Every structure is written in structure tokens, then in C-alpha cells.
Short mmCIF file of C-alpha atoms and ligand atoms in Angstrom, two decimals:
data_model
loop_
_atom_site.label_atom_id
_atom_site.label_comp_id
_atom_site.label_asym_id
_atom_site.label_seq_id
_atom_site.Cartn_x
_atom_site.Cartn_y
_atom_site.Cartn_z
CA MET A 1397 88.26 150.70 84.47
CA VAL A 1398 87.97 147.08 83.39
CA ARG A 1399 84.51 147.58 82.01
CA GLN A 1400 85.53 150.67 80.08
CA HIS A 1401 88.54 148.97 78.56
CA LEU A 1402 86.67 145.81 77.60
CA SER A 1403 83.78 147.73 76.09
CA GLY A 1404 86.21 149.52 73.75
CA LEU A 1405 87.79 146.31 72.40
CA PRO A 1406 87.04 144.92 68.95
CA VAL A 1407 84.55 142.05 69.10
CA SER A 1408 87.17 139.53 67.97
CA GLN A 1409 89.52 140.46 70.82
CA LEU A 1410 86.72 140.27 73.35
CA ARG A 1411 85.76 136.86 71.99
CA ARG A 1412 89.36 135.64 72.40
CA LEU A 1413 89.43 136.83 76.00
CA LYS A 1414 86.18 135.02 76.69
CA GLN A 1415 87.53 131.86 75.09
CA ARG A 1416 90.67 132.17 77.21
CA ILE A 1417 88.66 131.90 80.45
CA ASN A 1418 86.57 128.91 79.31
CA SER A 1419 88.51 126.19 81.10
CA TYR A 1420 88.60 128.31 84.25
CA LEU A 1421 84.80 128.55 84.12
CA VAL A 1422 84.55 124.77 83.81
CA PHE A 1423 86.68 124.53 86.95
CA ARG A 1424 84.47 127.09 88.71
CA GLU A 1425 81.37 125.09 87.84
CA ALA A 1426 82.98 122.00 89.33
CA VAL A 1427 83.73 123.84 92.59
CA ALA A 1428 80.28 125.41 92.73
CA SER A 1429 78.60 122.07 92.25
CA PHE A 1430 80.84 120.44 94.92
CA GLN A 1431 79.96 123.24 97.34
CA GLU A 1432 76.27 123.03 96.51
CA MET A 1433 76.18 119.26 96.90
CA HIS A 1434 78.15 118.96 100.13
CA PHE A 1435 77.99 122.31 101.93
CA ALA A 1436 74.83 124.20 100.96
CA ASP A 1437 72.62 122.69 103.65
CA LEU A 1438 75.24 123.02 106.35
CA CYS A 1439 76.06 126.64 105.45
CA SER A 1440 72.42 127.53 105.27
CA ALA A 1441 71.69 126.08 108.71
CA LYS A 1442 74.85 127.40 110.38
CA CYS A 1443 75.15 130.87 108.87
CA PHE A 1444 72.61 132.14 106.40
CA THR A 1445 69.59 131.70 108.65
CA SER A 1446 71.39 133.39 111.56
CA SER A 1447 73.17 136.01 109.40
CA THR A 1448 76.49 135.19 111.06
CA SER A 1449 79.12 133.98 108.68
CA ALA A 1450 82.89 133.74 108.69
CA CYS A 1451 82.72 133.69 104.91
CA CYS A 1452 81.57 137.17 104.02
CA GLY A 1453 83.02 139.47 106.65
CA ARG A 1454 84.15 142.96 105.69
CA GLU A 1455 87.77 143.09 104.53
CA GLY A 1456 87.89 139.35 105.04
CA ILE A 1457 88.84 138.44 101.50
CA ILE A 1458 91.50 139.03 98.92
CA THR A 1459 90.31 139.89 95.44
CA PHE A 1460 92.66 139.41 92.52
CA PHE A 1461 92.56 141.74 89.55
CA ALA A 1462 91.74 138.71 87.39
CA ASP A 1463 88.65 138.07 89.54
CA VAL A 1464 87.39 141.47 88.46
CA VAL A 1465 88.19 140.81 84.80
CA VAL A 1466 86.43 137.44 84.81
CA ASN A 1467 83.42 138.92 86.55
CA VAL A 1468 83.13 141.82 84.11
CA LEU A 1469 83.47 139.44 81.15
CA LEU A 1470 80.53 137.44 82.49
CA SER A 1471 78.31 140.24 83.78
CA THR A 1472 75.71 142.41 82.12
CA GLN A 1473 76.18 146.18 82.23
CA GLN A 1474 73.33 146.30 84.71
CA GLU A 1475 75.05 143.85 87.05
CA ILE A 1476 78.22 145.96 87.02
CA ASP A 1477 76.13 149.08 87.68
CA VAL A 1478 74.71 147.37 90.76
CA LEU A 1479 78.23 146.60 92.06
CA LEU A 1480 79.35 150.20 91.53
CA ASP A 1481 76.19 151.63 93.11
CA THR A 1482 76.69 149.31 96.07
CA LEU A 1483 80.20 150.65 96.61
CA ASP A 1484 78.99 154.23 96.32
CA THR A 1485 76.22 153.76 98.86
CA ASP A 1486 78.16 151.61 101.33
CA THR A 1487 77.21 152.45 104.90
CA GLY A 1488 79.73 150.22 106.69
CA GLY A 1489 78.84 147.31 108.95
CA SER A 1490 80.58 144.04 109.58
CA ASN A 1491 79.64 142.26 106.34
CA CYS A 1492 81.28 142.40 102.95
CA VAL A 1493 79.86 145.29 100.99
CA TYR A 1494 78.76 142.91 98.22
CA LEU A 1495 76.72 140.66 100.50
CA HIS A 1496 73.08 141.24 99.69
CA ASN A 1497 70.03 139.51 101.12
CA THR A 1498 69.92 137.46 97.92
CA GLY A 1499 73.57 136.43 98.36
CA CYS A 1500 76.77 137.66 96.74
CA LEU A 1501 76.26 140.36 94.11
CA TRP A 1502 79.13 139.18 91.92
CA ARG A 1503 78.20 136.94 89.02
CA ALA A 1504 81.46 135.02 89.52
CA LYS A 1505 82.57 135.69 93.07
CA PRO A 1506 86.32 136.04 93.76
CA ILE A 1507 88.19 132.74 93.81
CA VAL A 1508 89.24 133.16 97.46
CA CYS A 1509 85.55 133.37 98.41
CA GLU A 1510 84.69 130.36 96.29
CA MET A 1511 87.40 128.20 97.85
CA PHE A 1512 86.85 129.24 101.47
CA LEU A 1513 85.58 126.66 103.92
CA CYS A 1514 85.56 127.44 107.61
CA GLU A 1515 87.03 124.98 110.09
CA HIS A 1516 83.58 123.95 111.30
CA ALA A 1517 82.48 123.04 107.76
CA ARG A 1518 85.73 121.24 106.97
CA ASN A 1519 85.61 119.26 110.20
CA LEU A 1520 82.04 118.23 109.73
CA VAL A 1521 82.07 117.33 106.05
CA LEU A 1522 85.63 116.50 105.05
CA ASP A 1523 87.45 115.17 108.08
CA ASN A 1524 85.77 111.80 108.25
CA ASN A 1525 85.25 111.31 104.57
CA GLU A 1526 88.39 110.36 102.72
CA ALA A 1527 86.74 110.40 99.28
CA LEU A 1528 85.32 113.90 99.71
CA ASN A 1529 88.54 115.15 101.23
CA SER A 1530 90.45 113.89 98.25
CA GLN A 1531 87.98 115.51 95.82
CA TRP A 1532 88.43 118.80 97.63
CA LYS A 1533 92.23 118.50 97.48
CA THR A 1534 91.98 117.88 93.75
CA LEU A 1535 89.88 121.02 93.34
CA ARG A 1536 92.47 123.00 95.31
CA GLN A 1537 95.17 121.72 93.00
CA ARG A 1538 93.11 122.70 89.98
CA GLU A 1539 92.70 126.18 91.46
CA ARG A 1540 96.47 126.59 91.54
CA ARG A 1541 96.70 125.96 87.81
CA TYR A 1542 94.93 129.29 87.30
CA THR A 1543 96.24 131.35 90.19
CA TRP A 1544 99.57 130.08 91.52
CA PRO A 1545 102.44 131.36 89.36
CA THR A 1546 104.89 128.47 89.48
CA ARG A 1547 103.98 128.15 85.80
CA PRO A 1548 102.21 130.50 83.37
CA VAL A 1549 98.71 130.96 84.81
CA LEU A 1550 95.51 132.65 83.66
CA PHE A 1551 95.42 135.15 86.52
CA ASP A 1552 98.90 136.41 85.64
CA GLU A 1553 98.00 136.61 81.93
CA LEU A 1554 94.87 138.64 82.58
CA GLU A 1555 96.80 141.11 84.72
CA ALA A 1556 99.50 141.31 82.06
CA TYR A 1557 96.92 142.05 79.42
CA PHE A 1558 95.82 145.14 81.34
CA VAL A 1559 99.37 146.15 82.30
CA ALA A 1560 100.28 146.10 78.61
CA ALA A 1561 97.27 148.33 77.92
CA GLY A 1562 98.65 150.88 80.42
CA PHE A 1563 96.58 150.05 83.51
CA ASP A 1564 97.70 149.57 87.07
CA SER A 1565 95.83 148.40 90.15
CA PRO A 1566 96.73 147.46 93.73
CA LEU A 1567 94.83 144.22 93.05
CA MET A 1568 97.49 143.11 90.54
CA TYR A 1569 99.16 140.85 93.10
CA LEU A 1570 100.83 138.68 90.49
CA HIS A 1571 102.69 141.77 89.28
CA ARG A 1572 103.09 143.54 92.61
CA SER A 1573 103.35 141.14 95.53
CA PRO A 1574 107.06 140.67 96.41
CA GLY A 1575 106.32 137.08 97.51
CA LEU A 1576 104.62 136.14 94.25
CA LEU A 1577 107.27 137.92 92.18
CA ARG A 1578 109.97 135.92 94.01
CA LEU A 1579 108.01 132.73 93.40
CA LYS A 1580 107.80 133.52 89.69
CA ALA A 1581 111.50 134.29 89.54
CA ARG A 1582 112.36 131.02 91.32
CA HIS A 1583 110.44 129.17 88.62
CA GLY A 1584 112.12 131.05 85.82
CA LEU A 1585 109.07 133.16 85.01
CA GLY A 1586 109.15 136.86 84.28
CA ASN A 1587 105.99 138.88 84.02
CA ALA A 1588 103.49 137.12 81.79
CA LYS A 1589 102.33 138.29 78.41
CA GLY A 1590 98.56 138.71 78.26
CA PRO A 1591 96.27 136.82 75.88
CA LYS A 1592 96.63 138.15 72.31
S1 SF4 B 1404 81.80 127.79 105.19
FE1 SF4 B 1404 81.46 128.00 107.40
S2 SF4 B 1404 81.33 130.21 107.78
FE2 SF4 B 1404 81.03 129.89 105.60
S3 SF4 B 1404 78.81 129.78 105.33
FE3 SF4 B 1404 79.59 127.68 105.54
S4 SF4 B 1404 79.41 127.19 107.70
FE4 SF4 B 1404 79.25 129.41 107.49
S1 SF4 B 1405 82.55 139.05 97.40
FE1 SF4 B 1405 80.69 137.88 97.68
S2 SF4 B 1405 81.32 135.83 98.36
FE2 SF4 B 1405 83.05 137.24 98.63
S3 SF4 B 1405 82.93 137.95 100.76
FE3 SF4 B 1405 81.81 139.42 99.48
S4 SF4 B 1405 79.69 138.74 99.47
FE4 SF4 B 1405 80.94 137.06 100.20
#
């Protein structure tokens, strides 16, 4: 649905949407490089070599509608085909359907996946390192600027853009979740208007 809608947009509108997610992508690069620098070795030793991970369990994550939009904006048609084929041929199991032997099949994995650190990893890397702990807290605060609707945020805007175009999805938590709607109302926000 997202792919179909985006592929029918005029080039200028698509360009504006891509520009709108630029600062979010800068943030994502910062998180990815923090994870790579401080957690890659640990995660590889603890989970990837033994194929047991608390990170990528089936039904273990929440995906926002905006995660899908960002991913489609960044992916090739072929990459989206692979995601759809994977869903169609899912045979169950305990892992997330998108976990492949080369890693996650999403080009930009959902934000909840990106920000997840298990207790073991947090204890080992962050608990005794005040500087790293503080860097991680800063990244968590930056995350909220895109996802947590106590102010106008990108994730709400991207949902609104598709709502205005007549789409609906159970993943539109910023328009559907009673808790998030109450939070928005408490901060004087109605439903956002999408990027023009
Ligand atoms: S964060 Fe924890 S569960 Fe996830 S891969 Fe790293 S060590 Fe494993
Ligand atoms: S979407 Fe990707 S990162 Fe998230 S749980 Fe699935 S395989 Fe893991």
C-alpha cells in the first residue's frame, strides 16, 4: 500500500517527503554507529553465533506505520519485493519473519528494533560507564523528537500524510492508540497534518 501510493506521486512530492526524513536519517546513522562501536562484538558473541537472541523474536517488536514509510522511501523495488515474498512464504518459527541469515531484511529496521538493548548488554556496556550511558540517554531523547507526540513529530506527520490520502492501518498508533491520543490532547495537539 505504501509502495503503491509513493510510486504514484509526482517526483517533486516524493522529493519533499525524502527531504522531510533527512534529519531522522542522520539520527539513525548516529544510533547505528553507536551500536556498531559499542555493541556489535558483544551481540555477535552472545547471540548471532548461537542464533539465540532476545532482539529478533517473533511478535517481539512494535512497528510504526512511519517505519514502513521510511523503509519504503529508502528501499529499492527489489528490496520491497523480498520483504513481501518473505511474508508470503513465512513458515513460522520463533524468530522474526524478517530475520535472515544475513541479518534484518529491512533497509532501515523499525525504530523499536534499533533502540532495543537487552538487560545483559546494558549491564555489561552501559552500567559502569557514565559517559556511554549519557550518550545513550541522549540518543533516546533524540528518538523521542521523532516518535513521541508531546510536540509535532515526524512519525505523526507521516501517518497523517497517508490518512489524508485515504489510507488506514492498524500500525498507525499515533492516530489510533488511545494512550498516544490522550498524550497528544494533553499537549494541545490534534492529529497532525502530513508533509505538503
Ligand atoms: S542486545 Fe542483547 S539480545 Fe540483542 S543481540 Fe545484543 S546481546 Fe543479544
Ligand atoms: S524487523 Fe529486523 S531488527 Fe526487527 S526484529 Fe525483525 S529481524 Fe530483528
